[in-house]
Coordinates of C-alpha atoms in Angstrom, one line a residue:
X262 CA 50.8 115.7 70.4
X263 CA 47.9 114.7 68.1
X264 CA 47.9 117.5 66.0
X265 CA 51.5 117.4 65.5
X266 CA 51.6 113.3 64.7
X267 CA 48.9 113.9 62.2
X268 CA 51.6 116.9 60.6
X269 CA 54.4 114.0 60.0
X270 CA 51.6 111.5 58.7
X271 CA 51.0 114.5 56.4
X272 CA 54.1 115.3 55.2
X273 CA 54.9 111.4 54.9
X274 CA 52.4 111.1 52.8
X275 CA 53.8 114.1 50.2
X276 CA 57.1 113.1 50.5
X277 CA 56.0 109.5 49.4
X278 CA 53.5 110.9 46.5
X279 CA 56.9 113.4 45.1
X280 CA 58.7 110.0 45.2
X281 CA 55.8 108.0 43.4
X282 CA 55.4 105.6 46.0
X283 CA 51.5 106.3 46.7
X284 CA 49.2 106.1 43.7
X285 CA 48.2 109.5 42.9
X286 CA 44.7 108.3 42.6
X287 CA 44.6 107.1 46.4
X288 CA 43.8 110.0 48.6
X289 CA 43.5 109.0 52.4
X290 CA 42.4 110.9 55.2
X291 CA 45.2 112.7 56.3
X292 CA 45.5 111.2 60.7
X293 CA 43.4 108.5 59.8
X294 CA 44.1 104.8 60.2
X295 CA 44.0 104.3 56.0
X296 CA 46.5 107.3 55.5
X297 CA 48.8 105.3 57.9
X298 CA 48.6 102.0 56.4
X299 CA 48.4 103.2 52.9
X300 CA 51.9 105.2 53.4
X301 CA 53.5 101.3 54.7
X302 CA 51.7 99.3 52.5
X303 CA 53.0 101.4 49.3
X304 CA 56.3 101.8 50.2
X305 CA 59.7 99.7 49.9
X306 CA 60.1 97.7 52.6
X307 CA 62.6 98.9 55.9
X308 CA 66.1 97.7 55.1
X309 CA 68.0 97.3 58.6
X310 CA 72.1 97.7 57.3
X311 CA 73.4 97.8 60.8
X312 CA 72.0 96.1 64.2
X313 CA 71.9 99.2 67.2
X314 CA 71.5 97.8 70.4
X315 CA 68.5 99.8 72.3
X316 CA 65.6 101.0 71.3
X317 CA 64.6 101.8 67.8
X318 CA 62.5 105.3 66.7
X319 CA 59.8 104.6 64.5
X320 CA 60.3 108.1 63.0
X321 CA 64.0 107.2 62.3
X322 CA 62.6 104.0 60.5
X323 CA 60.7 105.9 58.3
X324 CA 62.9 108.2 57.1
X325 CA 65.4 105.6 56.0
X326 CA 62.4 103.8 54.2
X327 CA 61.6 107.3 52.5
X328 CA 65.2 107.6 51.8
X329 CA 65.9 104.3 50.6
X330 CA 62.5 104.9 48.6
X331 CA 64.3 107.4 46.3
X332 CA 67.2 105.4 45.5
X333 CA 65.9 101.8 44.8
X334 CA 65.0 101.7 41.1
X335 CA 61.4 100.6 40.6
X336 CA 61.7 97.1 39.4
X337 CA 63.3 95.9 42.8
X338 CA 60.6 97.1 44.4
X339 CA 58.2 94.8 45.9
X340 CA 55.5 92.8 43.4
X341 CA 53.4 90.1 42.9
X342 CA 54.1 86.9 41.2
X343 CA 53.9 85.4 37.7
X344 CA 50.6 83.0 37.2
X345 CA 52.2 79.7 37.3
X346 CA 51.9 77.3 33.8
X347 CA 50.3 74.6 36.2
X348 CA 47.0 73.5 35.4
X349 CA 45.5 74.2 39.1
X350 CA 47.5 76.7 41.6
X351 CA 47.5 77.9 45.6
X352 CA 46.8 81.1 46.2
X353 CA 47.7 83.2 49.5
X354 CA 47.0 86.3 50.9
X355 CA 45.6 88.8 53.5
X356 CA 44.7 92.5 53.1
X357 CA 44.6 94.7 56.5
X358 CA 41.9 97.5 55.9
X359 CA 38.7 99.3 57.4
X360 CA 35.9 97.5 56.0
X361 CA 32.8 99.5 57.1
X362 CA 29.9 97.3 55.1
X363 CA 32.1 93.6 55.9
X364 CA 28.7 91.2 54.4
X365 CA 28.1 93.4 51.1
X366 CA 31.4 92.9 50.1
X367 CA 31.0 89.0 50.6
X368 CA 28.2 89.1 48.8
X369 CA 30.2 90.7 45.8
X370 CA 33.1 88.2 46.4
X371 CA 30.0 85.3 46.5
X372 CA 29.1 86.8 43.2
X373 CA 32.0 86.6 41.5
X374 CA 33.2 83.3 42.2
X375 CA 30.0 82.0 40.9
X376 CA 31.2 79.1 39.0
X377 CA 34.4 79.2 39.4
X378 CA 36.6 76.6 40.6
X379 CA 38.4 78.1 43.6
X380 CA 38.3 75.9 47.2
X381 CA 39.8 77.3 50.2
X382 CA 39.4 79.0 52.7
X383 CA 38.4 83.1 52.6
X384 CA 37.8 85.0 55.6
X385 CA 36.1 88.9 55.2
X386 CA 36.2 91.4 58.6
X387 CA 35.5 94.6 59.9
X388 CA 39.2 95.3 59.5
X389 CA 40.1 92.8 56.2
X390 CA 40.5 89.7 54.5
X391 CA 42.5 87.0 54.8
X392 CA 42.6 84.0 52.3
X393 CA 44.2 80.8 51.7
X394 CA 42.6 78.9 48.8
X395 CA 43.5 78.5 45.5
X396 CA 42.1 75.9 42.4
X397 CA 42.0 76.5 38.6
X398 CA 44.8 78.5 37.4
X399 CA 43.0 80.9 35.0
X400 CA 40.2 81.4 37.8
X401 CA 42.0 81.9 40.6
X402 CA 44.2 84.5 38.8
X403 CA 41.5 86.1 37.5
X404 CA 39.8 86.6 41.1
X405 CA 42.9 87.7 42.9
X406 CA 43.1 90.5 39.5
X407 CA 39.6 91.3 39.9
X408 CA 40.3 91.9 43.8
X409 CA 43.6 94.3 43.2
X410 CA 43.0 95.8 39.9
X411 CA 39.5 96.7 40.5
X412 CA 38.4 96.8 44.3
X413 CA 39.5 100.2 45.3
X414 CA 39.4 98.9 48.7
X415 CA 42.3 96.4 48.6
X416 CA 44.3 98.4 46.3
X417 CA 47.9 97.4 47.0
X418 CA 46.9 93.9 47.3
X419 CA 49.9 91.5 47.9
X420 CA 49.3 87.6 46.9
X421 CA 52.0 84.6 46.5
X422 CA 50.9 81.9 44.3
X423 CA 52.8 78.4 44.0
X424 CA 51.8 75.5 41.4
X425 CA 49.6 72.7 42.2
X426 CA 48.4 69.0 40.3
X427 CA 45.3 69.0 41.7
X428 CA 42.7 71.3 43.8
X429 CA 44.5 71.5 47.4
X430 CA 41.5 72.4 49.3
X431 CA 38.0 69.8 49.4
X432 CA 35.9 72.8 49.3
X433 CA 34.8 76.7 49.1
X434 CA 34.4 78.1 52.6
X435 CA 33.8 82.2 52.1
X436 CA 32.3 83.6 54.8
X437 CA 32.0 86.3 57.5
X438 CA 34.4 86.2 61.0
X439 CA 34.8 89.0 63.1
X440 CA 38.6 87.6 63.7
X441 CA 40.5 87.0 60.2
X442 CA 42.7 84.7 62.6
X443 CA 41.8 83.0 66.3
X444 CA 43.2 85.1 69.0
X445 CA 42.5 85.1 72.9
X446 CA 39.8 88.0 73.3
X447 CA 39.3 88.5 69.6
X448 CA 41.0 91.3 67.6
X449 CA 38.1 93.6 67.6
X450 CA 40.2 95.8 70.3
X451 CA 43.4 95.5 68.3
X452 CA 44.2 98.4 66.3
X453 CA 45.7 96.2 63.2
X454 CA 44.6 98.3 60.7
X455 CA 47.0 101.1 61.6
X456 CA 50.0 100.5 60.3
X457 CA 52.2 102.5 63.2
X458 CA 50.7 100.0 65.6
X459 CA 52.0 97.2 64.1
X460 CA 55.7 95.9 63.7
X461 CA 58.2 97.8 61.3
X462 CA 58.2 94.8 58.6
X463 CA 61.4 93.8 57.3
X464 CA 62.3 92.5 53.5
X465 CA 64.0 88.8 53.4
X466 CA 67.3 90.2 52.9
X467 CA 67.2 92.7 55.5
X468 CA 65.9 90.0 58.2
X469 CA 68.8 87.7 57.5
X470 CA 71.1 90.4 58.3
X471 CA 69.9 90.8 61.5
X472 CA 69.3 87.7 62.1
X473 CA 73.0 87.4 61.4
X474 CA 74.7 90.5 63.5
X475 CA 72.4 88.9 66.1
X476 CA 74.3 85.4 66.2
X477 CA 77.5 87.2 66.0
X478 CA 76.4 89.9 68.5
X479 CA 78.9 89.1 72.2
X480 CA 77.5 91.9 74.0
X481 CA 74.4 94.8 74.1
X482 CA 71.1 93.7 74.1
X483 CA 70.6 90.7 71.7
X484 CA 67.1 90.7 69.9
X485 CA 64.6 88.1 70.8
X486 CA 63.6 85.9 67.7
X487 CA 60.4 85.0 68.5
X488 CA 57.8 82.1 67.0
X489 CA 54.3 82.7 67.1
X490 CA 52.9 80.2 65.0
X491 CA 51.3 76.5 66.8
X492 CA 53.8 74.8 68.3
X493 CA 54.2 71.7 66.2
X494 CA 55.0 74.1 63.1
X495 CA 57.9 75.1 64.8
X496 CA 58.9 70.9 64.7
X497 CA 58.8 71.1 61.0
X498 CA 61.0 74.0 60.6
X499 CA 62.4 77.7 62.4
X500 CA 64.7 80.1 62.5
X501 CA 67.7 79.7 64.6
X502 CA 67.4 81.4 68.2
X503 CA 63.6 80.8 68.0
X504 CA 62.4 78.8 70.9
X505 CA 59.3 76.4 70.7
X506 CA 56.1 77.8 71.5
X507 CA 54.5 76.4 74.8
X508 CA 51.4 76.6 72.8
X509 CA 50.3 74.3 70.7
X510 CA 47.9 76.5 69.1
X511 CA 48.7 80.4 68.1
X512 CA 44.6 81.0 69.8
X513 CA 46.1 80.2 73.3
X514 CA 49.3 82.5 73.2
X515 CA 48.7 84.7 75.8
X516 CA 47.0 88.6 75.3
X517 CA 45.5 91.0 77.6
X518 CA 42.5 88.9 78.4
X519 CA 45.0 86.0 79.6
X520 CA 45.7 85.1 82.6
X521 CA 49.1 86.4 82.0
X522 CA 49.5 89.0 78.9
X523 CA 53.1 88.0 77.5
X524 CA 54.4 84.5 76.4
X525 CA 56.8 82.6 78.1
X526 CA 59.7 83.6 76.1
X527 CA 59.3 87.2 76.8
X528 CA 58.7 87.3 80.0
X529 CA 61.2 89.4 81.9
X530 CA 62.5 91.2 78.7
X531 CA 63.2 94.8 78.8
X532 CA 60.4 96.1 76.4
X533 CA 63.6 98.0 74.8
X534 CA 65.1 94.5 73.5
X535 CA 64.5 94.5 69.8
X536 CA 61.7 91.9 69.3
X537 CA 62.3 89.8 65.6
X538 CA 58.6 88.4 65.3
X539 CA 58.0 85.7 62.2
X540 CA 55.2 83.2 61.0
X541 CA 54.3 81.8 57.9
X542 CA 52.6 84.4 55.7
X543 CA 52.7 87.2 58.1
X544 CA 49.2 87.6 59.3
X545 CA 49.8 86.1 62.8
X546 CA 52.8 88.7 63.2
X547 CA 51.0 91.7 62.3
X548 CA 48.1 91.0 64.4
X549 CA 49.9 89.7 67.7
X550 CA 52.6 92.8 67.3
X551 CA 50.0 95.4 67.8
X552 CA 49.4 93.6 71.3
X553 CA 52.8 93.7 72.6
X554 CA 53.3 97.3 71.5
X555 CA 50.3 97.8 74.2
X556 CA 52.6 96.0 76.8
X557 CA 55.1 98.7 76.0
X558 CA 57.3 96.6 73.6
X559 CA 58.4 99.7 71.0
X560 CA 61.5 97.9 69.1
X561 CA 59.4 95.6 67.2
X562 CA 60.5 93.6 64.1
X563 CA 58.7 91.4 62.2
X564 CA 59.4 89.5 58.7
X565 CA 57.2 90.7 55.4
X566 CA 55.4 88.2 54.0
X567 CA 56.5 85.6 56.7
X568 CA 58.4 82.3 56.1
X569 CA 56.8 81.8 52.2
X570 CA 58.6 85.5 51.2
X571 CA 61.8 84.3 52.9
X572 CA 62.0 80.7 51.2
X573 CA 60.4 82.3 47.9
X574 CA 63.3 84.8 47.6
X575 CA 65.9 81.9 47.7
X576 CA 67.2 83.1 51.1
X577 CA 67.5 79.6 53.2
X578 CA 70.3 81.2 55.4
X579 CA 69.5 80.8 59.5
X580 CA 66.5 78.8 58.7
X581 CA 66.5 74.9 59.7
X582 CA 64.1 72.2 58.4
X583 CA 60.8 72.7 56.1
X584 CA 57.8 74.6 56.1
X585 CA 54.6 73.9 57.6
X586 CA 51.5 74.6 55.3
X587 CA 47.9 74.4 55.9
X588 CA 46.9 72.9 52.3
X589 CA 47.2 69.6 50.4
X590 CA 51.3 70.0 50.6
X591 CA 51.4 70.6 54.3
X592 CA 55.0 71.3 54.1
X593 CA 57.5 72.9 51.6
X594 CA 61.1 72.7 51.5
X595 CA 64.1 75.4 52.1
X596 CA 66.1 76.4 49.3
X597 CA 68.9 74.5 50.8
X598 CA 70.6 71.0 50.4
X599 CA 70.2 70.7 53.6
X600 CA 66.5 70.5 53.7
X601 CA 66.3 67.8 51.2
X602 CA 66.8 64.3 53.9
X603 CA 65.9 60.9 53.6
X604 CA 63.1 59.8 51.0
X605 CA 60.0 60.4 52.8
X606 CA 56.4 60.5 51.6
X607 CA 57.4 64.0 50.8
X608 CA 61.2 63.7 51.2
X609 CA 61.3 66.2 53.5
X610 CA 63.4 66.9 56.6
X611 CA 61.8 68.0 59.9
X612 CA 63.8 70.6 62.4
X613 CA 62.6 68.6 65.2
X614 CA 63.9 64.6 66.0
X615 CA 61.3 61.9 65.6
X616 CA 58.8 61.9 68.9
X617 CA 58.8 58.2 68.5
X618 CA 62.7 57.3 68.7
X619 CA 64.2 60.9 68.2
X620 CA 66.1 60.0 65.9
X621 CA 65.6 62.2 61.9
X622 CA 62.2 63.3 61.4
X623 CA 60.6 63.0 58.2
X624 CA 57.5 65.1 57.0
X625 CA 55.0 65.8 56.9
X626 CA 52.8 65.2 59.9
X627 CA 50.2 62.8 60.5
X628 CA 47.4 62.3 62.9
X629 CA 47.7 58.8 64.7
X630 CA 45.6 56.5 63.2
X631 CA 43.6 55.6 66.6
X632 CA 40.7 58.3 66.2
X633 CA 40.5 58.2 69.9
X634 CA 44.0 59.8 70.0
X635 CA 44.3 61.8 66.7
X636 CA 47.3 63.3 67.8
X637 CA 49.4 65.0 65.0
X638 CA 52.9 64.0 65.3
X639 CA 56.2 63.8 63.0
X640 CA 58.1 60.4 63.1
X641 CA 61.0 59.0 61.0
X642 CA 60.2 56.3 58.1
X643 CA 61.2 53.4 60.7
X644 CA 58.5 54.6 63.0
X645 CA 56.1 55.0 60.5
X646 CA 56.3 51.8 59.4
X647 CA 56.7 49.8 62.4
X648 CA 53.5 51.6 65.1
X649 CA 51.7 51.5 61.3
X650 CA 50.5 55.1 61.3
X651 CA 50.2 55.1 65.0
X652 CA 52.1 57.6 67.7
X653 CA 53.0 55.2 69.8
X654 CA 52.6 51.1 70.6
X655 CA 49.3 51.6 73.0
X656 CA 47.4 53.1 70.1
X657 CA 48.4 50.1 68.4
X658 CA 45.7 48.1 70.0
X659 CA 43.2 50.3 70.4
X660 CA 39.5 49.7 69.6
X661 CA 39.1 51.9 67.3
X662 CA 41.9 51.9 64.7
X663 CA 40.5 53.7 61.2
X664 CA 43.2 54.2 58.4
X665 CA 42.6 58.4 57.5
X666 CA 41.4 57.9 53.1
X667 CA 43.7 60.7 51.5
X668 CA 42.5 61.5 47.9
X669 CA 44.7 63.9 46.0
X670 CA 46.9 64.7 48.8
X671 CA 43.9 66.0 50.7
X672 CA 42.8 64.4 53.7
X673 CA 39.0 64.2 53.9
X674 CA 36.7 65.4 57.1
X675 CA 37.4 63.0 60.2
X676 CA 34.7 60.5 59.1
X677 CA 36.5 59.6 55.9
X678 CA 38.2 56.2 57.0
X679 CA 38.4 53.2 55.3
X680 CA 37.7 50.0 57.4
X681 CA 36.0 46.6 56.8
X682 CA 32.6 45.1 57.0
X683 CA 30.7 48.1 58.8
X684 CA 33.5 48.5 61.7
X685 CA 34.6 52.4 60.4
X686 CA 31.2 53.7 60.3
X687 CA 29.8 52.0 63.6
X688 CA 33.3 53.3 65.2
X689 CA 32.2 56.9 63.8
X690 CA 29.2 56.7 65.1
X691 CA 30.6 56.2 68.6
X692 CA 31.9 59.7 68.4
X693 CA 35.8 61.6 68.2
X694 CA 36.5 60.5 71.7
X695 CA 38.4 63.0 74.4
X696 CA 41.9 62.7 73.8
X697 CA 42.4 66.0 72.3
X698 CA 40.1 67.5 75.5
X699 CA 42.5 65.5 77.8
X700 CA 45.3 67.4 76.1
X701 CA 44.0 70.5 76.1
X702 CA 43.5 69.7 80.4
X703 CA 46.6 69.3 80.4
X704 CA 48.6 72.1 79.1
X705 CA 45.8 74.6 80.8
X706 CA 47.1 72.5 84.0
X707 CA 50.5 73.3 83.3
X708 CA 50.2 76.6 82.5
X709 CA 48.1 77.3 85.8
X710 CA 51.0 75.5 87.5
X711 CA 53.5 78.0 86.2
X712 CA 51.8 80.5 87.7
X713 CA 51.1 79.0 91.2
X714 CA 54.8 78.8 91.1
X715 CA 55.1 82.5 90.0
X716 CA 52.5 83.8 92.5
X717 CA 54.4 81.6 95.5
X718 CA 58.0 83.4 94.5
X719 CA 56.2 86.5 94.8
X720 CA 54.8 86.3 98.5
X721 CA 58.2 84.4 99.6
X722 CA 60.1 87.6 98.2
X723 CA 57.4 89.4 100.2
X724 CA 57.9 87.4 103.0
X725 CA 61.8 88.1 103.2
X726 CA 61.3 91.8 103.1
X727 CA 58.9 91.3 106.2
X728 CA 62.1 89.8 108.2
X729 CA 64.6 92.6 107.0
X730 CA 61.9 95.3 107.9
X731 CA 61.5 93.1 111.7
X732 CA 64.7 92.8 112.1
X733 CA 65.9 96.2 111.4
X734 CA 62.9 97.4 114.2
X735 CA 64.4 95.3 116.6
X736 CA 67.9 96.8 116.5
X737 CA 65.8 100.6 116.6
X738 CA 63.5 100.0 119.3
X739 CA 64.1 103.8 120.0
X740 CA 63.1 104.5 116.1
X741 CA 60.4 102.0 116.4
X742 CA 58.7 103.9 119.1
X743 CA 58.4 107.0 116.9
X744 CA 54.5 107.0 116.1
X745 CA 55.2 108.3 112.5
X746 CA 57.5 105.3 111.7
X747 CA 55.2 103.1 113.8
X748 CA 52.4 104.6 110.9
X749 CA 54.0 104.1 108.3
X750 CA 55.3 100.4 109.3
X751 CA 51.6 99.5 109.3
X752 CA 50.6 100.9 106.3
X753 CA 53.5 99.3 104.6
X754 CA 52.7 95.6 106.5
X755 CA 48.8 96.6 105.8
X756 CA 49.4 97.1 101.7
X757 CA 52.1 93.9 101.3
X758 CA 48.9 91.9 103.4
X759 CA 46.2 92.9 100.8
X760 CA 48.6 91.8 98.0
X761 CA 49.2 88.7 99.5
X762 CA 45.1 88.3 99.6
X763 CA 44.9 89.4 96.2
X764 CA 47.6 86.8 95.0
X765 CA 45.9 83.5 96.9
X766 CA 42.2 84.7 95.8
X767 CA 39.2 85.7 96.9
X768 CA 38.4 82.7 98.3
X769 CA 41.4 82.4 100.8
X770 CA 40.4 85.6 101.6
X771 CA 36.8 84.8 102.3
X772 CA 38.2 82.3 104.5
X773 CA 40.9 84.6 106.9
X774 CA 38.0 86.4 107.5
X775 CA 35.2 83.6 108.5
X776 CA 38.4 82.4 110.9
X777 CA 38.6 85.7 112.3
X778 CA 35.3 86.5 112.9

């Protein structure tokens, strides 16, 4: 089977050069992870024309991206943006790629940004980079050039950039992380370098007509739309069918090293149910897809470029509210009436209702102004005004109530808050308090008492099949006295016993026994 998947890779890869898809001058490793990602990264994206219910070959995905390949005239093909006129400018992207010597190529990024004023925040791996930073136009064009045009190892390089007034980070932060993102157990494991591990990506256009054919589907298997950004992103905006995240961070959706490997929301879903994964840029998708494929979830779907390709392209179709960013904007609008509301700070609409009143949201978000709490919320301009930056009248009163000092549309580090005659800094001093902790205690108790509840479903199904198996004995006692089925009784009632003790824990288990003995 190896020797015969490393043939297609191979004769993918011809096929693509003929069609002038793959630079000439790139020559991967035929079998190798590079030959695989350099063949998806190259080519036009997968156009999906018609939803099938069932499973999806990747082989049959390929070939219609070769096909389609052929037929689409170069300029429609995928590219990077015009440098904005703007003075300053953000600039996003991430680049999925074997990096075998991770801190020399720092050092040459450290090198070249000598000087020049970029901020943000750039991340270098074993298997990438990922970046969101941005600052002078002219030199943080010329880096993002620099790293596509003449870094052999990111050629293909895809960035967005969108205009800014002023920097939109406070500072530089380029550094070394063995995980380009936070994910439970690291990605060290994950094979997201290989590009047929990973979710068949799908261009704007063809994700809105899926996204369509799966509103409209009445029967088959309808695809599951799922979020996997932080939870209060999906407030500001989502698409429709996608259901909030039970985690408020994308770090504590569940992997192999949870306590349970799949997310709510896809929990009992046949792994043949197409799977429509999004988030913002696309990293989070690309990453987190190459998990479920090892939980046996093959129809995998996820959007190119996340959220910022869809808006960019104009397509505001299926999508409600605005965009969640992590820079000085924090969120952007749809290109839609509809996401333009009621004159806001940044006039801008939020999917979610107000968590004050519930009635219309306005973004963008805002931690509560009692640093003891600091909890990020959305609220409507009533609310606002009348708790006075607060989440809710208890804060109100609090000790320590600090005013967050926003300069440029960035908010500075947690310590930046105005206050009068020494009361801010002594309240500083005092520390964050544990609010976000007791939050944190919270969900983990929640989530352990989802699966209390699991585990106890389990043993009472148990249980039931313990009466059926009594009962039937007992209307056989002739059967029953048959010393194979009397064997194989035990063994059955001996195996459902051991579960049981492995469900309630070792230490209810050390326990039967100490009563026993």
């Amino acid at each position: 089977m190896a020797g015969r998947g490393m043939l297609l890779r191979s004769c993918r890869l011809c096929v693509a050069r003929v069609l002038g898809i793959l630079p000439r001058s790139q020559t991967p490793v035929v079998g190798s992870r590079l030959a695989a990602w350099s063949l998806v990264q190259a080519r036009p994206l997968v156009r999906v024309p018609q939803l099938v219910p069932g499973p999806c070959s990747l082989r049959s995905v390929t070939q219609r991206a070769v096909h389609e390949a052929a037929s689409a005239p170069s300029e429609a093909r995928p590219g990077n943006p015009t440098p904005p006129a703007s003075s300053h400018c953000i600039l996003n992207f991430y680049h999925l790629v074997d990096i075998p010597r991770p801190h020399e190529v720092l050092e040459q990024h450290r090198a070249f940004l000598e000087g020049r004023e970029v901020r943000g925040r750039i991340y270098i791996s074993h298997q990438g980079i990922n970046a969101q930073c941005g600052g002078v136009t002219a030199d943080a064009v010329a880096y993002v050039q620099w790293l596509a045009q003449e870094q052999s190892l990111f050629e293909g390089l895809r960035y967005k950039l969108y205009p800014a007034d002023d920097h939109a980070f406070p500072r530089l932060r380029l550094k070394f992380r063995p995980n380009l993102i936070s994910l439970a157990g690291g990605m060290a494991a994950a094979p997201v370098t290989d590009a047929q591990a990973r979710a068949t990506p799908l261009d704007p256009l063809a994700w809105k007509e899926m996204l369509a054919q799966a509103q409209s589907q009445s029967s088959g298997t309808k695809p599951v739309v799922l979020d996997v950004r932080n939870s209060y992103e999906w407030d500001a905006g989502h698409f429709e069918g996608a259901q909030r995240p039970l985690e408020d961070e994308f770090r504590e959706t569940p992997t192999a090293s949870s306590r349970t490997p799949l997310p709510h929301h896809l929990e009992g879903v046949d792994p043949a149910t197409p799977i429509m994964m999004y988030c913002t840029g696309g990293i989070r998708c690309d990453v987190y897809s190459t998990h479920l494929r090892a939980q046996g979830y093959s129809n995998l779907y996820s959007l190119d470029g996340g959220i910022q390709s869809y808006l960019d392209a104009g397509v505001g179709e299926h999508w409600k509210g605005s965009l969640y960013v992590f820079d000085s904007r924090m969120a952007v609008p749809a290109p839609s009436p509809a996401a333009t509301g009621e004159e806001g700070e940044a006039g801008l609409t939020a999917a979610a209702p107000c968590q004050v009143c519930g009635g219309a949201a306005v973004l963008p978000h805002m931690n509560c102004a009692n640093i003891d709490c600091n909890k990020l919320f959305i609220a409507c301009p009533a609310c606002k005004t009348h708790l006075k930056g607060c989440c809710s009248e208890p804060c109100m009163t609090a000790p320590r109530l600090l005013r967050p000092i926003k300069d440029a549309g960035v908010y500075g580090s947690w310590t930046a808050y105005a206050g009068e005659d020494g009361v801010a800094a002594a309240a500083i001093r005092s520390g964050r308090g544990s609010r976000r902790a007791q939050r944190r205690a919270v969900r983990l108790a929640e989530e352990r008492s989802r699966q209390r509840a699991k585990r106890e479903e389990k043993m009472e199904r148990r249980r039931l099949v313990e009466q059926v198996m009594a009962a039937c004995a007992a209307k056989a006692p002739a059967e029953a006295e048959d010393p194979a089925w009397r064997r194989l009784r035990e063994a059955r009632l001996k195996l459902m016993a051991q579960r049981q003790d492995k469900l309630r824990g070792p230490a209810h288990a050390a326990a039967e026994e100490a009563r026993g003995s």
